[in-house]
Amino acid sequence: MIPVKNQREQEAMRAAGAVAAAVLSEVTAFIRPGVTTAEVDRFAAECIRRQGARSAFLGYKKYPCHVCISVNEEVVHGLAGSRRLGFGDIVSVDVGVVYRGFIGDTARTVPVGGCSPLAQKLIDVTEQALYIGISRARAGYRVVDISRSIQEFVESHGFSVVREFVGHGVGRSMHEEPQVPNYVDGKKSPRLVPGMTLAIEPMVNAGRPQVRVLEDGWTVVTEDGLPSAHFEHTVLVTEGEPEILTCCRTMVAA
Ligand code: MF3
Ligand code: CO
Ligand code: CO
């Protein structure tokens, strides 16, 4: 069963999405050469608290951090620690917040100060893949239309999509049906209807698609050690254009 959100629930998802987007924006702006990932996580915790929200990740299956911070060859679910970020690293930050009972989930990869042309291309292709996927999040389309558009775009640029982790429905729970793969898996694919809220999140590797999990039980890394990028938005399927719920809005005084 794929949850379909009513007007009231959609309004709540907008609020949660706005909070997640604001936090991600603040956290990525905080990232600079010399900061440790633990400092980034502590700053993220403060941003989330100031918004009146809580982390959707902390404690989820015993995940120990407020946000996911994944550096270079780390794909997703990286753990904050004593590692100091340096010029040229690329950092993926994934923010999930619970706000008034609903979840906003959003991620982006940023260079630390600057990065190599290849890393920048990887970042750009991953972000574009996300927006191409979002453009297929329309009533009447199927989930596989999102998946196919992302995979084809990424592979046309010589990069690869991760298979082991996928996008997902999101709402009162972080992971709802349907799964939203970034590749065509050949399974029966659900049709999209207005009121569905999806976390679309391409994870793109510069080299081979294979990944493994480190001894810490969380950090997902590329098997070939080449860098990876990750972008994610929470999106509402409507009667017309998809609505991105995790866009960073500018707040205007009433
Ligand atoms: N935010 C991730 C996702 O996009 C899930 C992170 S789970 C955690 O689906 F436990 F690692 F935080
Ligand atoms: Co996420
Ligand atoms: Co997600």
mmCIF file of C-alpha atoms and ligand atoms in Angstrom:
data_model
loop_
_atom_site.group_PDB
_atom_site.id
_atom_site.type_symbol
_atom_site.label_atom_id
_atom_site.label_comp_id
_atom_site.label_asym_id
_atom_site.label_seq_id
_atom_site.Cartn_x
_atom_site.Cartn_y
_atom_site.Cartn_z
ATOM 1 C CA MET A 1 0.000 0.000 0.000
ATOM 2 C CA ILE A 2 1.427 3.373 -1.051
ATOM 3 C CA PRO A 3 0.277 6.136 1.332
ATOM 4 C CA VAL A 4 -1.512 9.024 -0.409
ATOM 5 C CA LYS A 5 -1.444 12.268 1.586
ATOM 6 C CA ASN A 6 -4.563 14.422 1.969
ATOM 7 C CA GLN A 7 -4.443 18.250 1.897
ATOM 8 C CA ARG A 8 -3.689 18.517 5.596
ATOM 9 C CA GLU A 9 -0.899 15.966 5.369
ATOM 10 C CA GLN A 10 0.528 17.649 2.272
ATOM 11 C CA GLU A 11 0.664 20.943 4.196
ATOM 12 C CA ALA A 12 2.530 19.186 7.015
ATOM 13 C CA MET A 13 4.944 17.622 4.505
ATOM 14 C CA ARG A 14 5.607 21.102 3.072
ATOM 15 C CA ALA A 15 6.531 22.347 6.538
ATOM 16 C CA ALA A 16 8.814 19.380 7.241
ATOM 17 C CA GLY A 17 10.405 19.750 3.810
ATOM 18 C CA ALA A 18 11.083 23.448 4.379
ATOM 19 C CA VAL A 19 12.786 22.680 7.699
ATOM 20 C CA ALA A 20 14.964 19.945 6.166
ATOM 21 C CA ALA A 21 15.944 22.259 3.298
ATOM 22 C CA ALA A 22 16.852 25.121 5.634
ATOM 23 C CA VAL A 23 19.003 22.813 7.756
ATOM 24 C CA LEU A 24 20.794 21.349 4.723
ATOM 25 C CA SER A 25 21.501 24.834 3.424
ATOM 26 C CA GLU A 26 22.970 25.975 6.749
ATOM 27 C CA VAL A 27 25.031 22.822 7.193
ATOM 28 C CA THR A 28 26.557 22.885 3.710
ATOM 29 C CA ALA A 29 27.419 26.579 4.183
ATOM 30 C CA PHE A 30 29.226 25.648 7.425
ATOM 31 C CA ILE A 31 31.505 23.161 5.636
ATOM 32 C CA ARG A 32 35.018 24.469 4.995
ATOM 33 C CA PRO A 33 38.598 23.183 5.053
ATOM 34 C CA GLY A 34 39.728 22.360 8.592
ATOM 35 C CA VAL A 35 36.402 21.447 10.216
ATOM 36 C CA THR A 36 35.897 17.921 11.471
ATOM 37 C CA THR A 37 32.850 15.897 10.532
ATOM 38 C CA ALA A 38 31.943 15.732 14.250
ATOM 39 C CA GLU A 39 31.812 19.544 14.275
ATOM 40 C CA VAL A 40 29.553 19.456 11.213
ATOM 41 C CA ASP A 41 27.219 16.999 12.928
ATOM 42 C CA ARG A 42 27.139 19.096 16.121
ATOM 43 C CA PHE A 43 26.324 22.201 14.052
ATOM 44 C CA ALA A 44 23.566 20.255 12.252
ATOM 45 C CA ALA A 45 22.089 19.158 15.586
ATOM 46 C CA GLU A 46 21.943 22.808 16.672
ATOM 47 C CA CYS A 47 20.247 23.875 13.387
ATOM 48 C CA ILE A 48 17.647 21.103 13.699
ATOM 49 C CA ARG A 49 16.952 21.991 17.336
ATOM 50 C CA ARG A 50 16.621 25.705 16.533
ATOM 51 C CA GLN A 51 13.950 24.799 13.932
ATOM 52 C CA GLY A 52 11.932 22.969 16.573
ATOM 53 C CA ALA A 53 12.502 19.660 14.793
ATOM 54 C CA ARG A 54 14.400 16.475 15.609
ATOM 55 C CA SER A 55 16.723 14.281 13.577
ATOM 56 C CA ALA A 56 14.960 11.439 11.789
ATOM 57 C CA PHE A 57 18.281 9.562 11.634
ATOM 58 C CA LEU A 58 19.610 9.667 15.208
ATOM 59 C CA GLY A 59 18.582 6.338 16.745
ATOM 60 C CA TYR A 60 17.105 4.974 13.519
ATOM 61 C CA LYS A 61 18.300 1.344 13.616
ATOM 62 C CA LYS A 62 20.764 2.742 16.196
ATOM 63 C CA TYR A 63 22.311 5.219 13.722
ATOM 64 C CA PRO A 64 24.571 7.346 15.979
ATOM 65 C CA CYS A 65 24.606 10.767 14.237
ATOM 66 C CA HIS A 66 22.186 13.619 13.507
ATOM 67 C CA VAL A 67 22.945 13.806 9.783
ATOM 68 C CA CYS A 68 24.805 11.542 7.363
ATOM 69 C CA ILE A 69 28.203 12.893 6.296
ATOM 70 C CA SER A 70 29.935 10.925 3.539
ATOM 71 C CA VAL A 71 33.338 12.016 2.194
ATOM 72 C CA ASN A 72 34.815 11.251 -1.266
ATOM 73 C CA GLU A 73 34.525 7.461 -1.849
ATOM 74 C CA GLU A 74 31.906 7.244 0.908
ATOM 75 C CA VAL A 75 28.528 6.928 -0.798
ATOM 76 C CA VAL A 76 25.945 7.325 1.996
ATOM 77 C CA HIS A 77 25.458 6.799 5.765
ATOM 78 C CA GLY A 78 28.938 8.107 6.668
ATOM 79 C CA LEU A 79 29.536 8.607 10.394
ATOM 80 C CA ALA A 80 30.751 11.877 11.895
ATOM 81 C CA GLY A 81 34.065 11.673 13.735
ATOM 82 C CA SER A 82 37.513 13.195 14.124
ATOM 83 C CA ARG A 83 38.199 13.359 10.371
ATOM 84 C CA ARG A 84 39.169 16.866 9.286
ATOM 85 C CA LEU A 85 37.797 17.992 5.928
ATOM 86 C CA GLY A 86 40.393 19.282 3.514
ATOM 87 C CA PHE A 87 40.413 21.408 0.374
ATOM 88 C CA GLY A 88 39.415 19.213 -2.574
ATOM 89 C CA ASP A 89 37.298 16.737 -0.629
ATOM 90 C CA ILE A 90 33.674 16.346 -1.655
ATOM 91 C CA VAL A 91 31.122 15.868 1.102
ATOM 92 C CA SER A 92 27.624 14.446 0.847
ATOM 93 C CA VAL A 93 25.301 15.679 3.580
ATOM 94 C CA ASP A 94 21.936 13.967 4.070
ATOM 95 C CA VAL A 95 19.398 15.638 6.362
ATOM 96 C CA GLY A 96 16.254 13.942 7.666
ATOM 97 C CA VAL A 97 14.040 15.776 10.146
ATOM 98 C CA VAL A 98 10.820 15.010 11.937
ATOM 99 C CA TYR A 99 8.651 18.116 12.228
ATOM 100 C CA ARG A 100 5.083 18.003 13.559
ATOM 101 C CA GLY A 101 4.979 14.257 12.891
ATOM 102 C CA PHE A 102 6.162 14.323 9.283
ATOM 103 C CA ILE A 103 9.551 13.790 7.687
ATOM 104 C CA GLY A 104 11.569 15.854 5.246
ATOM 105 C CA ASP A 105 14.558 14.093 3.627
ATOM 106 C CA THR A 106 17.111 15.910 1.461
ATOM 107 C CA ALA A 107 20.766 15.612 0.530
ATOM 108 C CA ARG A 108 23.465 17.259 -1.532
ATOM 109 C CA THR A 109 27.159 16.920 -2.264
ATOM 110 C CA VAL A 110 29.441 19.940 -1.954
ATOM 111 C CA PRO A 111 33.158 20.488 -2.583
ATOM 112 C CA VAL A 112 35.265 21.600 0.386
ATOM 113 C CA GLY A 113 36.693 24.904 -0.840
ATOM 114 C CA GLY A 114 37.104 23.474 -4.340
ATOM 115 C CA CYS A 115 37.568 20.154 -6.058
ATOM 116 C CA SER A 116 38.905 18.458 -9.175
ATOM 117 C CA PRO A 117 37.134 18.895 -12.523
ATOM 118 C CA LEU A 118 36.130 15.221 -12.400
ATOM 119 C CA ALA A 119 34.594 15.567 -8.932
ATOM 120 C CA GLN A 120 32.741 18.712 -10.014
ATOM 121 C CA LYS A 121 31.390 16.926 -13.082
ATOM 122 C CA LEU A 122 30.265 14.047 -10.862
ATOM 123 C CA ILE A 123 28.457 16.502 -8.594
ATOM 124 C CA ASP A 124 26.831 18.325 -11.519
ATOM 125 C CA VAL A 125 25.676 15.127 -13.264
ATOM 126 C CA THR A 126 24.200 13.771 -10.023
ATOM 127 C CA GLU A 127 22.284 16.983 -9.343
ATOM 128 C CA GLN A 128 20.992 17.104 -12.914
ATOM 129 C CA ALA A 129 19.999 13.433 -12.673
ATOM 130 C CA LEU A 130 17.902 14.301 -9.621
ATOM 131 C CA TYR A 131 16.036 17.071 -11.484
ATOM 132 C CA ILE A 132 15.488 14.850 -14.530
ATOM 133 C CA GLY A 133 14.063 12.168 -12.235
ATOM 134 C CA ILE A 134 11.846 14.717 -10.501
ATOM 135 C CA SER A 135 10.457 15.859 -13.861
ATOM 136 C CA ARG A 136 9.052 12.321 -14.245
ATOM 137 C CA ALA A 137 7.296 12.380 -10.865
ATOM 138 C CA ARG A 138 3.919 13.042 -12.449
ATOM 139 C CA ALA A 139 0.513 11.440 -12.070
ATOM 140 C CA GLY A 140 0.028 8.715 -14.680
ATOM 141 C CA TYR A 141 3.739 7.951 -14.963
ATOM 142 C CA ARG A 142 5.265 4.946 -13.216
ATOM 143 C CA VAL A 143 8.107 4.881 -10.699
ATOM 144 C CA VAL A 144 10.247 3.160 -13.336
ATOM 145 C CA ASP A 145 9.987 6.278 -15.543
ATOM 146 C CA ILE A 146 11.876 8.151 -12.809
ATOM 147 C CA SER A 147 14.379 5.294 -12.456
ATOM 148 C CA ARG A 148 15.030 4.982 -16.184
ATOM 149 C CA SER A 149 15.523 8.701 -16.749
ATOM 150 C CA ILE A 150 18.109 8.871 -13.950
ATOM 151 C CA GLN A 151 19.999 5.765 -15.059
ATOM 152 C CA GLU A 152 20.133 6.761 -18.731
ATOM 153 C CA PHE A 153 21.338 10.274 -17.955
ATOM 154 C CA VAL A 154 24.027 9.130 -15.502
ATOM 155 C CA GLU A 155 25.347 6.368 -17.749
ATOM 156 C CA SER A 156 25.390 8.679 -20.799
ATOM 157 C CA HIS A 157 28.016 10.679 -18.864
ATOM 158 C CA GLY A 158 30.142 7.604 -18.136
ATOM 159 C CA PHE A 159 29.200 7.352 -14.448
ATOM 160 C CA SER A 160 27.236 4.589 -12.691
ATOM 161 C CA VAL A 161 24.246 4.384 -10.348
ATOM 162 C CA VAL A 162 24.306 2.491 -7.054
ATOM 163 C CA ARG A 163 21.884 -0.471 -6.956
ATOM 164 C CA GLU A 164 21.926 -1.469 -3.276
ATOM 165 C CA PHE A 165 20.306 1.735 -1.994
ATOM 166 C CA VAL A 166 17.224 3.367 -3.462
ATOM 167 C CA GLY A 167 14.844 6.288 -3.071
ATOM 168 C CA HIS A 168 11.546 5.753 -1.280
ATOM 169 C CA GLY A 169 8.155 7.013 -0.275
ATOM 170 C CA VAL A 170 8.360 9.323 2.745
ATOM 171 C CA GLY A 171 5.758 10.713 5.146
ATOM 172 C CA ARG A 172 5.089 9.849 8.780
ATOM 173 C CA SER A 173 7.810 7.218 8.353
ATOM 174 C CA MET A 174 11.168 7.791 6.721
ATOM 175 C CA HIS A 175 10.898 4.784 4.445
ATOM 176 C CA GLU A 176 7.453 4.075 3.000
ATOM 177 C CA GLU A 177 6.428 2.349 -0.168
ATOM 178 C CA PRO A 178 7.218 2.564 -3.002
ATOM 179 C CA GLN A 179 10.933 1.979 -3.500
ATOM 180 C CA VAL A 180 12.336 4.436 -6.045
ATOM 181 C CA PRO A 181 15.408 2.788 -7.600
ATOM 182 C CA ASN A 182 17.896 4.785 -9.663
ATOM 183 C CA TYR A 183 18.009 2.011 -12.265
ATOM 184 C CA VAL A 184 15.513 -0.167 -14.104
ATOM 185 C CA ASP A 185 15.161 -3.296 -11.993
ATOM 186 C CA GLY A 186 12.632 -5.057 -14.225
ATOM 187 C CA LYS A 187 10.089 -5.442 -11.410
ATOM 188 C CA LYS A 188 6.465 -4.378 -11.657
ATOM 189 C CA SER A 189 6.401 -0.639 -11.117
ATOM 190 C CA PRO A 190 3.587 1.299 -9.394
ATOM 191 C CA ARG A 191 1.717 4.098 -11.126
ATOM 192 C CA LEU A 192 2.011 7.556 -9.558
ATOM 193 C CA VAL A 193 -1.067 9.357 -8.251
ATOM 194 C CA PRO A 194 -1.483 12.871 -6.781
ATOM 195 C CA GLY A 195 -0.698 13.008 -3.066
ATOM 196 C CA MET A 196 2.207 10.570 -3.112
ATOM 197 C CA THR A 197 5.377 11.952 -1.547
ATOM 198 C CA LEU A 198 8.665 10.504 -2.769
ATOM 199 C CA ALA A 199 12.297 10.868 -1.755
ATOM 200 C CA ILE A 200 14.149 10.750 -5.063
ATOM 201 C CA GLU A 201 17.865 10.313 -4.458
ATOM 202 C CA PRO A 202 20.413 9.338 -7.094
ATOM 203 C CA MET A 203 23.679 7.969 -5.661
ATOM 204 C CA VAL A 204 26.220 8.202 -8.476
ATOM 205 C CA ASN A 205 29.709 6.693 -8.613
ATOM 206 C CA ALA A 206 32.521 8.066 -10.765
ATOM 207 C CA GLY A 207 33.648 4.500 -11.487
ATOM 208 C CA ARG A 208 32.017 1.119 -10.977
ATOM 209 C CA PRO A 209 28.573 0.808 -9.327
ATOM 210 C CA GLN A 210 29.658 -1.729 -6.676
ATOM 211 C CA VAL A 211 29.640 -0.678 -3.027
ATOM 212 C CA ARG A 212 30.413 -2.270 0.344
ATOM 213 C CA VAL A 213 29.760 -1.406 3.977
ATOM 214 C CA LEU A 214 32.705 -0.628 6.294
ATOM 215 C CA GLU A 215 33.370 -2.405 9.615
ATOM 216 C CA ASP A 216 31.506 0.372 11.443
ATOM 217 C CA GLY A 217 28.334 -1.242 10.093
ATOM 218 C CA TRP A 218 27.134 1.977 8.431
ATOM 219 C CA THR A 219 29.490 3.739 6.058
ATOM 220 C CA VAL A 220 28.837 2.692 2.462
ATOM 221 C CA VAL A 221 31.910 3.096 0.213
ATOM 222 C CA THR A 222 32.645 2.464 -3.445
ATOM 223 C CA GLU A 223 34.506 -0.789 -4.000
ATOM 224 C CA ASP A 224 36.921 0.835 -6.462
ATOM 225 C CA GLY A 225 37.669 3.760 -4.118
ATOM 226 C CA LEU A 226 36.556 6.367 -6.666
ATOM 227 C CA PRO A 227 34.333 9.239 -5.469
ATOM 228 C CA SER A 228 30.550 9.198 -5.233
ATOM 229 C CA ALA A 229 27.884 11.927 -5.079
ATOM 230 C CA HIS A 230 24.333 12.012 -3.694
ATOM 231 C CA PHE A 231 21.470 14.466 -4.195
ATOM 232 C CA GLU A 232 17.976 14.051 -2.761
ATOM 233 C CA HIS A 233 14.684 15.919 -2.640
ATOM 234 C CA THR A 234 11.331 15.078 -1.108
ATOM 235 C CA VAL A 235 8.766 15.586 -3.875
ATOM 236 C CA LEU A 236 4.953 15.749 -3.951
ATOM 237 C CA VAL A 237 3.139 14.232 -6.927
ATOM 238 C CA THR A 238 0.288 16.581 -7.943
ATOM 239 C CA GLU A 239 -2.311 16.867 -10.713
ATOM 240 C CA GLY A 240 0.293 18.875 -12.646
ATOM 241 C CA GLU A 241 3.924 19.805 -12.094
ATOM 242 C CA PRO A 242 5.807 17.918 -9.364
ATOM 243 C CA GLU A 243 6.269 20.012 -6.221
ATOM 244 C CA ILE A 244 9.703 19.938 -4.595
ATOM 245 C CA LEU A 245 9.064 20.106 -0.846
ATOM 246 C CA THR A 246 12.716 20.458 0.177
ATOM 247 C CA CYS A 247 13.531 23.583 -1.825
ATOM 248 C CA CYS A 248 15.225 26.167 0.344
ATOM 249 C CA ARG A 249 12.638 28.918 0.486
ATOM 250 C CA THR A 250 13.464 32.460 1.373
ATOM 251 C CA MET A 251 11.370 33.399 4.381
ATOM 252 C CA VAL A 252 9.579 36.723 4.041
ATOM 253 C CA ALA A 253 8.157 38.551 7.055
ATOM 254 C CA ALA A 254 4.367 38.688 7.019
HETATM 255 N N1 MF3 B 1 18.385 9.576 4.644
HETATM 256 C C1 MF3 B 1 18.647 8.270 4.231
HETATM 257 C C2 MF3 B 1 17.714 8.134 3.080
HETATM 258 O O1 MF3 B 1 17.704 9.030 2.327
HETATM 259 C C3 MF3 B 1 18.454 7.288 5.323
HETATM 260 C C4 MF3 B 1 19.488 7.430 6.369
HETATM 261 S S1 MF3 B 1 19.196 6.252 7.545
HETATM 262 C C5 MF3 B 1 20.376 6.503 8.666
HETATM 263 O O2 MF3 B 1 16.960 7.232 2.863
HETATM 264 F F1 MF3 B 1 20.113 5.696 9.618
HETATM 265 F F2 MF3 B 1 21.537 6.294 8.119
HETATM 266 F F3 MF3 B 1 20.349 7.723 9.066
HETATM 267 CO CO CO B 2 18.160 11.121 2.848
HETATM 268 CO CO CO B 3 15.923 9.207 1.497
#
